[in-house]
mmCIF file of C-alpha atoms in Angstrom:
data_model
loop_
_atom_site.group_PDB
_atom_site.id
_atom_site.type_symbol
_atom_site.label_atom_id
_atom_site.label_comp_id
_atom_site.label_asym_id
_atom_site.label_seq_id
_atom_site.Cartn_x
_atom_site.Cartn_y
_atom_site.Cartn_z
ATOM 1 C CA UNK U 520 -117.356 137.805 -126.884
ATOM 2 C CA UNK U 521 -119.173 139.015 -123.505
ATOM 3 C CA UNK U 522 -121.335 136.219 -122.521
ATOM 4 C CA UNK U 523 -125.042 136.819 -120.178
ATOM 5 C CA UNK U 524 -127.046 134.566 -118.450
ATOM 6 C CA UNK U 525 -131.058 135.051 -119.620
ATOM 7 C CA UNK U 526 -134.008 135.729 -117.440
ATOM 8 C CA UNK U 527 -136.334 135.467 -120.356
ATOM 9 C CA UNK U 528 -136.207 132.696 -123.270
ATOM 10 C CA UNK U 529 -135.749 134.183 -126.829
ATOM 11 C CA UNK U 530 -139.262 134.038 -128.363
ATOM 12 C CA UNK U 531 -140.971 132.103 -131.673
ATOM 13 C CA UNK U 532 -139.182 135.079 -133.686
ATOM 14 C CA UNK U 533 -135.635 134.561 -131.829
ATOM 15 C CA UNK U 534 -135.908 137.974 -129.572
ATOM 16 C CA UNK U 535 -135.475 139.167 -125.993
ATOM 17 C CA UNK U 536 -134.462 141.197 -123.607
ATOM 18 C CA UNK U 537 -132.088 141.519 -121.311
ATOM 19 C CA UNK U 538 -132.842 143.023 -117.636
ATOM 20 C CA UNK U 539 -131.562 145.825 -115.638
ATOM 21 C CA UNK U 540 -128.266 144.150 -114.239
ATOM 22 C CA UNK U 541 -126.493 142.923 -117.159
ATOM 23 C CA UNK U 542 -127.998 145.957 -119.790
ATOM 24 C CA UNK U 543 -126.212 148.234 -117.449
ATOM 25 C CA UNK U 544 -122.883 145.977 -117.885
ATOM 26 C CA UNK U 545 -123.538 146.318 -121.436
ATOM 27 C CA UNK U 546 -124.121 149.706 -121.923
ATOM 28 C CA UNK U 547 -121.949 151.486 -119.070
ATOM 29 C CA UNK U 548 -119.221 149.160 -118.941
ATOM 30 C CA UNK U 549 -118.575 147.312 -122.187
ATOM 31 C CA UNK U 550 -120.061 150.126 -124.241
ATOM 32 C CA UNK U 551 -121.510 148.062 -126.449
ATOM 33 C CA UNK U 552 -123.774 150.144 -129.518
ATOM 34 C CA UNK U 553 -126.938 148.523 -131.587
ATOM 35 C CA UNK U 554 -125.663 145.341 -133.846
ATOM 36 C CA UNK U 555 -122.494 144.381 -131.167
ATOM 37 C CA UNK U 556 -122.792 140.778 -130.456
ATOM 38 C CA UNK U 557 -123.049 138.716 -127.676
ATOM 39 C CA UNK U 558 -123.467 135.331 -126.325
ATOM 40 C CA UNK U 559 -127.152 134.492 -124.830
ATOM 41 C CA UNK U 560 -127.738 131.621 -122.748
ATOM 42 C CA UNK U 561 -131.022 130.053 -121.420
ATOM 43 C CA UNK U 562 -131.968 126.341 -119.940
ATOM 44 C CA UNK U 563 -128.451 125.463 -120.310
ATOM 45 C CA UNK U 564 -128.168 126.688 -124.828
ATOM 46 C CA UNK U 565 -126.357 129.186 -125.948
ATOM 47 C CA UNK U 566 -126.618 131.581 -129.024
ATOM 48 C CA UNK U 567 -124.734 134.304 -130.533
ATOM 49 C CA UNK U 568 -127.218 137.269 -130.394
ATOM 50 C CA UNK U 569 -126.960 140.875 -131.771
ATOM 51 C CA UNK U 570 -128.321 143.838 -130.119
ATOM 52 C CA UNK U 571 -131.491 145.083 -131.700
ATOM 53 C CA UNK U 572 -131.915 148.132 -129.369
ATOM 54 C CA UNK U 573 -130.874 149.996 -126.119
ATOM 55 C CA UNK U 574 -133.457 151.340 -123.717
ATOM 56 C CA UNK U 575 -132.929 152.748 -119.884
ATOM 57 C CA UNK U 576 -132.692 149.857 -118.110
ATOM 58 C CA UNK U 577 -133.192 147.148 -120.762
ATOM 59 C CA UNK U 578 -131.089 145.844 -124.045
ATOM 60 C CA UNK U 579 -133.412 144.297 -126.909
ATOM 61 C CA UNK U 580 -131.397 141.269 -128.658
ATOM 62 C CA UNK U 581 -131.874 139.338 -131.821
ATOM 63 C CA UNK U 582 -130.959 135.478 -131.712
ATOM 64 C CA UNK U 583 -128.787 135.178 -134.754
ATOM 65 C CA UNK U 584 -127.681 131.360 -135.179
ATOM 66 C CA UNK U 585 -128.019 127.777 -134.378
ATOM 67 C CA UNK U 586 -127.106 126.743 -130.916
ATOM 68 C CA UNK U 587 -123.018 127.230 -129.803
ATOM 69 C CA UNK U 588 -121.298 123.674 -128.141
ATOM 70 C CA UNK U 589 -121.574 123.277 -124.845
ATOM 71 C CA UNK U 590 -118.565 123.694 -122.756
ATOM 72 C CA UNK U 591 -119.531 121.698 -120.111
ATOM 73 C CA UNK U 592 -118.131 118.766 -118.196
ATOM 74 C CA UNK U 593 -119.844 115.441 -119.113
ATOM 75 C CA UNK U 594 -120.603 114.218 -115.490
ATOM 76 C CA UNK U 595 -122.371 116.224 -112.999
ATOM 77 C CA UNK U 596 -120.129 117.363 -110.233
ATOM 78 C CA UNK U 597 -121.912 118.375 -106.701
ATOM 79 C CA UNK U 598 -119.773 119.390 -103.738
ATOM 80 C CA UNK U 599 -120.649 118.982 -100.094
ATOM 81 C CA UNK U 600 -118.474 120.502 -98.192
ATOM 82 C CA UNK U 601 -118.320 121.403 -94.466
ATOM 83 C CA UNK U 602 -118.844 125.583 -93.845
ATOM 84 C CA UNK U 603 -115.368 126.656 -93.833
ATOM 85 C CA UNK U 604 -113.900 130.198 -92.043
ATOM 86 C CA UNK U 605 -113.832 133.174 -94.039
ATOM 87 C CA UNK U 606 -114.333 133.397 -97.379
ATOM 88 C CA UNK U 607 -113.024 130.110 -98.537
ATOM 89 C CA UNK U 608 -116.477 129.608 -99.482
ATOM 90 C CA UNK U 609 -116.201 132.113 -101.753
ATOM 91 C CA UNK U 610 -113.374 130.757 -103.727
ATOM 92 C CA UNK U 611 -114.869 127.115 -103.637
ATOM 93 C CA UNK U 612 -117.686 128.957 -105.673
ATOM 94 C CA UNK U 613 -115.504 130.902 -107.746
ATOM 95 C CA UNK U 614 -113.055 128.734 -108.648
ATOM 96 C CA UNK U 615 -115.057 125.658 -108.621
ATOM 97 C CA UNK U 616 -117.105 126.792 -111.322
ATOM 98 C CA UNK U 617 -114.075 127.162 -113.324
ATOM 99 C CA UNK U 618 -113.677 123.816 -113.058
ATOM 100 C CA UNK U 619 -116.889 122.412 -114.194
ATOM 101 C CA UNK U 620 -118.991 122.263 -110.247
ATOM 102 C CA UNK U 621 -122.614 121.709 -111.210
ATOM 103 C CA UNK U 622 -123.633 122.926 -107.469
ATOM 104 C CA UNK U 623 -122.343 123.211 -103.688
ATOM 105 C CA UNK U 624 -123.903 121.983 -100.998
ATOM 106 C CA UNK U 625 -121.920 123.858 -97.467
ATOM 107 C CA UNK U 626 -122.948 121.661 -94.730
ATOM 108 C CA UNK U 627 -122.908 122.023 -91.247
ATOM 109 C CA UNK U 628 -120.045 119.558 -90.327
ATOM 110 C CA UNK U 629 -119.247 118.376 -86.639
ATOM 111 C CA UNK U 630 -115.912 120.459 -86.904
ATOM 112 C CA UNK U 631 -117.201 123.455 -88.696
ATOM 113 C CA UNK U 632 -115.651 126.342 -86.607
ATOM 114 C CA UNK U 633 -118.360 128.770 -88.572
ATOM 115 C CA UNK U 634 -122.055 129.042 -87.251
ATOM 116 C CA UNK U 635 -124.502 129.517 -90.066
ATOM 117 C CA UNK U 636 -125.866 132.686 -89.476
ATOM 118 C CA UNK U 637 -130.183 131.918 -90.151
ATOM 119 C CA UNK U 638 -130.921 135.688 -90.227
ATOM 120 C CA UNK U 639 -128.074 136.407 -92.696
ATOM 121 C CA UNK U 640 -127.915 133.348 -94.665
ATOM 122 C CA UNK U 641 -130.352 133.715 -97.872
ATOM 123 C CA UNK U 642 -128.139 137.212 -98.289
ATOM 124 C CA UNK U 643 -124.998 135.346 -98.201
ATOM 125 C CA UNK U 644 -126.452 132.622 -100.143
ATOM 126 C CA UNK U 645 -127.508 135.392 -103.031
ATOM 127 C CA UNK U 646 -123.691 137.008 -103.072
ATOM 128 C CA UNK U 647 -122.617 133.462 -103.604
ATOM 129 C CA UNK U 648 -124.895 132.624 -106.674
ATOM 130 C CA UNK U 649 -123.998 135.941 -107.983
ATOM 131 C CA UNK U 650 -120.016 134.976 -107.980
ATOM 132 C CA UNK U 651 -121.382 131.563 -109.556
ATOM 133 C CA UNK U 652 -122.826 133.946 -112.322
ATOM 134 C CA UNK U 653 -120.017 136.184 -112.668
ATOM 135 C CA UNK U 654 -117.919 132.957 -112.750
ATOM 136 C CA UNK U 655 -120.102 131.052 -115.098
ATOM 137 C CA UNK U 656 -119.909 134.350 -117.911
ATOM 138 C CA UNK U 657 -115.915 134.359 -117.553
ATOM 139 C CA UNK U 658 -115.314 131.356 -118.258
ATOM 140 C CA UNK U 659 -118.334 130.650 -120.952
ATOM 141 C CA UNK U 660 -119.954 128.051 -119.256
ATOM 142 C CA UNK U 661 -123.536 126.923 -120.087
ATOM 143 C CA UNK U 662 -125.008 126.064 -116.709
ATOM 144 C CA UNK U 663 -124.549 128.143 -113.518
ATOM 145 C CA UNK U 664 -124.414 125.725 -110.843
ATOM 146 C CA UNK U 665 -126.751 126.395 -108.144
ATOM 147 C CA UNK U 666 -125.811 127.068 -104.568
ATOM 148 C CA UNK U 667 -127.940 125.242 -101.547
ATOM 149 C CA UNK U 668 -128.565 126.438 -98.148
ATOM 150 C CA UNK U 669 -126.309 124.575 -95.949
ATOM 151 C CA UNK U 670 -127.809 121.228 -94.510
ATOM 152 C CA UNK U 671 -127.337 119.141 -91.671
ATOM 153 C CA UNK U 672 -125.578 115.843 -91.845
ATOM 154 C CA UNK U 673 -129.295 114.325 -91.935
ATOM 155 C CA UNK U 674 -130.503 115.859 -95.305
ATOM 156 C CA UNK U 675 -127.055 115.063 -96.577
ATOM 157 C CA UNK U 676 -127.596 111.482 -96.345
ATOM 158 C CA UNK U 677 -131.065 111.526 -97.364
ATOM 159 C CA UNK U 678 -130.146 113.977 -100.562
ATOM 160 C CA UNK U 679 -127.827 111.075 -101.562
ATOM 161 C CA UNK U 680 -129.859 108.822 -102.489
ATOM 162 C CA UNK U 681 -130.494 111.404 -105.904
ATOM 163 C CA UNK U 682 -126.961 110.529 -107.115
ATOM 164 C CA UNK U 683 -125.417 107.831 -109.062
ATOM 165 C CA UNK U 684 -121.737 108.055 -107.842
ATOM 166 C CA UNK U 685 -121.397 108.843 -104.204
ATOM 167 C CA UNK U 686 -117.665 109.661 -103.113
ATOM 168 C CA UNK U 687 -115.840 110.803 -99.526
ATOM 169 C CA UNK U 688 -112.231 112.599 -99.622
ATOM 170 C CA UNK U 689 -111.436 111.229 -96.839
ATOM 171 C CA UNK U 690 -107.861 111.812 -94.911
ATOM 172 C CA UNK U 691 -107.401 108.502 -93.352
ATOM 173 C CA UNK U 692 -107.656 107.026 -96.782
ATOM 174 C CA UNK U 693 -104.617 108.938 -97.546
ATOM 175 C CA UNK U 694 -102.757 107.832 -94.295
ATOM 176 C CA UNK U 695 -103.193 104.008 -95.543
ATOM 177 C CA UNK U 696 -100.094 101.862 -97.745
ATOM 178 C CA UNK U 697 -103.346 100.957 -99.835
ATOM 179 C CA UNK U 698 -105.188 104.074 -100.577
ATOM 180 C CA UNK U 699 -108.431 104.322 -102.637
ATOM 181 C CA UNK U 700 -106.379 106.291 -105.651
ATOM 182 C CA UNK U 701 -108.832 108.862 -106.759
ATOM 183 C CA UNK U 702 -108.033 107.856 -110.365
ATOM 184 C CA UNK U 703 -109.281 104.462 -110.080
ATOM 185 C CA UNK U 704 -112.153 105.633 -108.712
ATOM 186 C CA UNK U 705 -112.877 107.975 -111.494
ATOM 187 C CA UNK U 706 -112.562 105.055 -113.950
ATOM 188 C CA UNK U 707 -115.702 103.613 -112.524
ATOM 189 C CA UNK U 708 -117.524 106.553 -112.979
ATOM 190 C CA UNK U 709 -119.204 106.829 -116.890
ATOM 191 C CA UNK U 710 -120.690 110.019 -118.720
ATOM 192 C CA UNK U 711 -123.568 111.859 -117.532
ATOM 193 C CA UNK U 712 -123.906 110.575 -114.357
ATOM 194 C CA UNK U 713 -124.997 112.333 -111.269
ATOM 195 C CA UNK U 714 -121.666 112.468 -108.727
ATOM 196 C CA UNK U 715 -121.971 113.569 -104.666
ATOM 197 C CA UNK U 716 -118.112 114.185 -103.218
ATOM 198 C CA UNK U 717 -118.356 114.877 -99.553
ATOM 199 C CA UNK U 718 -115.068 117.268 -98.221
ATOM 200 C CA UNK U 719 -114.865 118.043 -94.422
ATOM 201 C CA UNK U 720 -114.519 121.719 -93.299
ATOM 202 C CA UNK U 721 -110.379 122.685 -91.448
ATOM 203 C CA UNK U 722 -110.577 120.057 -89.054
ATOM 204 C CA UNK U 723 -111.707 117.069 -91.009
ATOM 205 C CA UNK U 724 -114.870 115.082 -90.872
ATOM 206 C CA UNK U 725 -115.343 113.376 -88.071
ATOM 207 C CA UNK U 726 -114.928 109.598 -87.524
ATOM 208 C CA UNK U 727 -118.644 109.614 -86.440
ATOM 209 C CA UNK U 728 -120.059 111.346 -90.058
ATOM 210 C CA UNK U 729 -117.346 109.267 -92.051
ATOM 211 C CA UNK U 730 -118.939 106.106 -90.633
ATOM 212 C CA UNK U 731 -122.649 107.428 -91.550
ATOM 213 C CA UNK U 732 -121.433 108.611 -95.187
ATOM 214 C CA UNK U 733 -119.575 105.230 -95.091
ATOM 215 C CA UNK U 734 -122.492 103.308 -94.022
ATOM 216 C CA UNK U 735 -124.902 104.671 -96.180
ATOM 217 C CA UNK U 736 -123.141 103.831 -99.598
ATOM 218 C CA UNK U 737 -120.343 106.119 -99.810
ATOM 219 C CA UNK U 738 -116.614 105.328 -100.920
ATOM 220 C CA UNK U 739 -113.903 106.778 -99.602
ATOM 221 C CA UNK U 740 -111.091 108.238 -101.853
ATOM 222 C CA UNK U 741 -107.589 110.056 -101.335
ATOM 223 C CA UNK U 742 -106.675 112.423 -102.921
ATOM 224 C CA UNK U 743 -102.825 111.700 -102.735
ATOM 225 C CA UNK U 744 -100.168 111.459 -99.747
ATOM 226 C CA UNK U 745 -101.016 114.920 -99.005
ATOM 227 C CA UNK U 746 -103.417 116.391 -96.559
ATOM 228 C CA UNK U 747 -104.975 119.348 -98.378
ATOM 229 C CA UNK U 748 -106.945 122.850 -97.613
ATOM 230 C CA UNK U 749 -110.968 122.739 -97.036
ATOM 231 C CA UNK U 750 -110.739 125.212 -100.308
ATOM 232 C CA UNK U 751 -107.664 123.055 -101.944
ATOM 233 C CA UNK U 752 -109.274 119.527 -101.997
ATOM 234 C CA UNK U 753 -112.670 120.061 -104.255
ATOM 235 C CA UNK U 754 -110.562 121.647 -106.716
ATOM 236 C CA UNK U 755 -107.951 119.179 -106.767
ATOM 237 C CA UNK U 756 -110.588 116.662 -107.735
ATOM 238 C CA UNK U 757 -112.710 118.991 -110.025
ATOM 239 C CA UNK U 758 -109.247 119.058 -111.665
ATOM 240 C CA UNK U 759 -108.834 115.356 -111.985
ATOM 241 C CA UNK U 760 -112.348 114.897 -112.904
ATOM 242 C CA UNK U 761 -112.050 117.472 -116.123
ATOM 243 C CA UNK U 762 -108.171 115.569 -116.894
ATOM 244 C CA UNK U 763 -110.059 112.067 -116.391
ATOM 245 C CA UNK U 764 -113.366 113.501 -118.766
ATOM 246 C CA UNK U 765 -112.681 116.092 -120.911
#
């Protein structure tokens, strides 16, 4: 069953409508006709809904039932990770939703070969949500997880101080006979709680913003033996977080 994101909340009598984006993706390219279903989210609750009527650019829907269960992951995932080239930051989105991401944070790392482009930025920003979306509906999630402008190393340590569990892949972890085992640091970590993982962009975070992530409260974890991909690492650990929680 097709599922769509809400801009308006169903009302006292369990209707509302559905805007010009998605009504065209339910008339033109699903095809749907008055009393198909769907599944309506809003604030994070979905419903099965049937349509109730199709206009130009708007579908009319009737909330038919008591809330569906929530597919999401029990802890709440944010990923920092350096701006990487191309459109690896497109995948992170993509596939990190997948995975259970409940937002991205692209910061502007030391070794970030990619400028931010100011002038371009709230566009790019806007495609990004919109694969979040797209991402979100596929694979039936509740939430869509929101996607930040990228910050400087500054707002990223004073942002961390809003989390409960703040982690660091970090790549000289993994070069150590002792590493910090990324599955014994997940067993620390309980339900519900609010979880910053900080991933460098190609070339690594630097020892100088390793120190400051280090010094301000951060542990460092490896991810195994292996050095991974920018765009390889947060879903490695997305991965182990949903094998570890779910």
């Amino acid at each position: 069953m097709q599922r769509y994101f809400l801009e308006e909340p169903f009302d006292e009598n369990g209707k509302t409508v559905i805007g010009k984006d998605d009504s065209k993706h339910i008339v033109r390219v699903m095809r749907m006709n008055v009393g198909d279903q769907i599944i309506a989210v809003h604030s994070g609750v979905a419903f099965t809904a049937a349509i109730r009527a199709l206009g130009e650019d708007t579908v009319f829907i009737q909330r038919e039932n008591e809330p569906l269960p929530s597919n999401e992951m029990p802890v709440h995932v944010t990923i920092a990770c350096g701006l990487p080239k191309g459109d690896k930051l497109d995948l992170i989105v993509q596939k990190g939703t997948e995975l259970g991401m409940s937002a991205l944070i692209p910061f502007k790392a030391e070794r970030s070969v990619v400028k931010w482009d100011e002038k371009r930025g709230q566009k790019k920003i806007e495609r990004l949500q919109k694969i979040a979306k797209e991402a979100a509906e596929q694979c039936h999630r509740s939430n869509i997880p929101s996607i930040e402008n990228p910050f400087t190393l500054t707002q990223l340590l004073e942002v961390a101080n809003n989390y409960d569990v703040l982690l660091i892949a970090d790549e000289e972890d993994a070069k150590k006979d002792e590493r910090n085992r990324i599955a014994d640091r997940l067993k620390t970590i309980k339900a519900s709680q609010n979880i910053l993982v900080i991933f460098g962009p190609e070339g690594g975070l630097s020892r100088t913003e390793a120190n400051a992530f280090l010094a301000k409260g951060f542990l460092s974890t490896s991810l195994g033996p292996r050095i991974l991909r920018t765009e390889t690492a947060p879903l490695f650990l997305l991965s182990a977080m949903s094998c570890e929680f779910e």
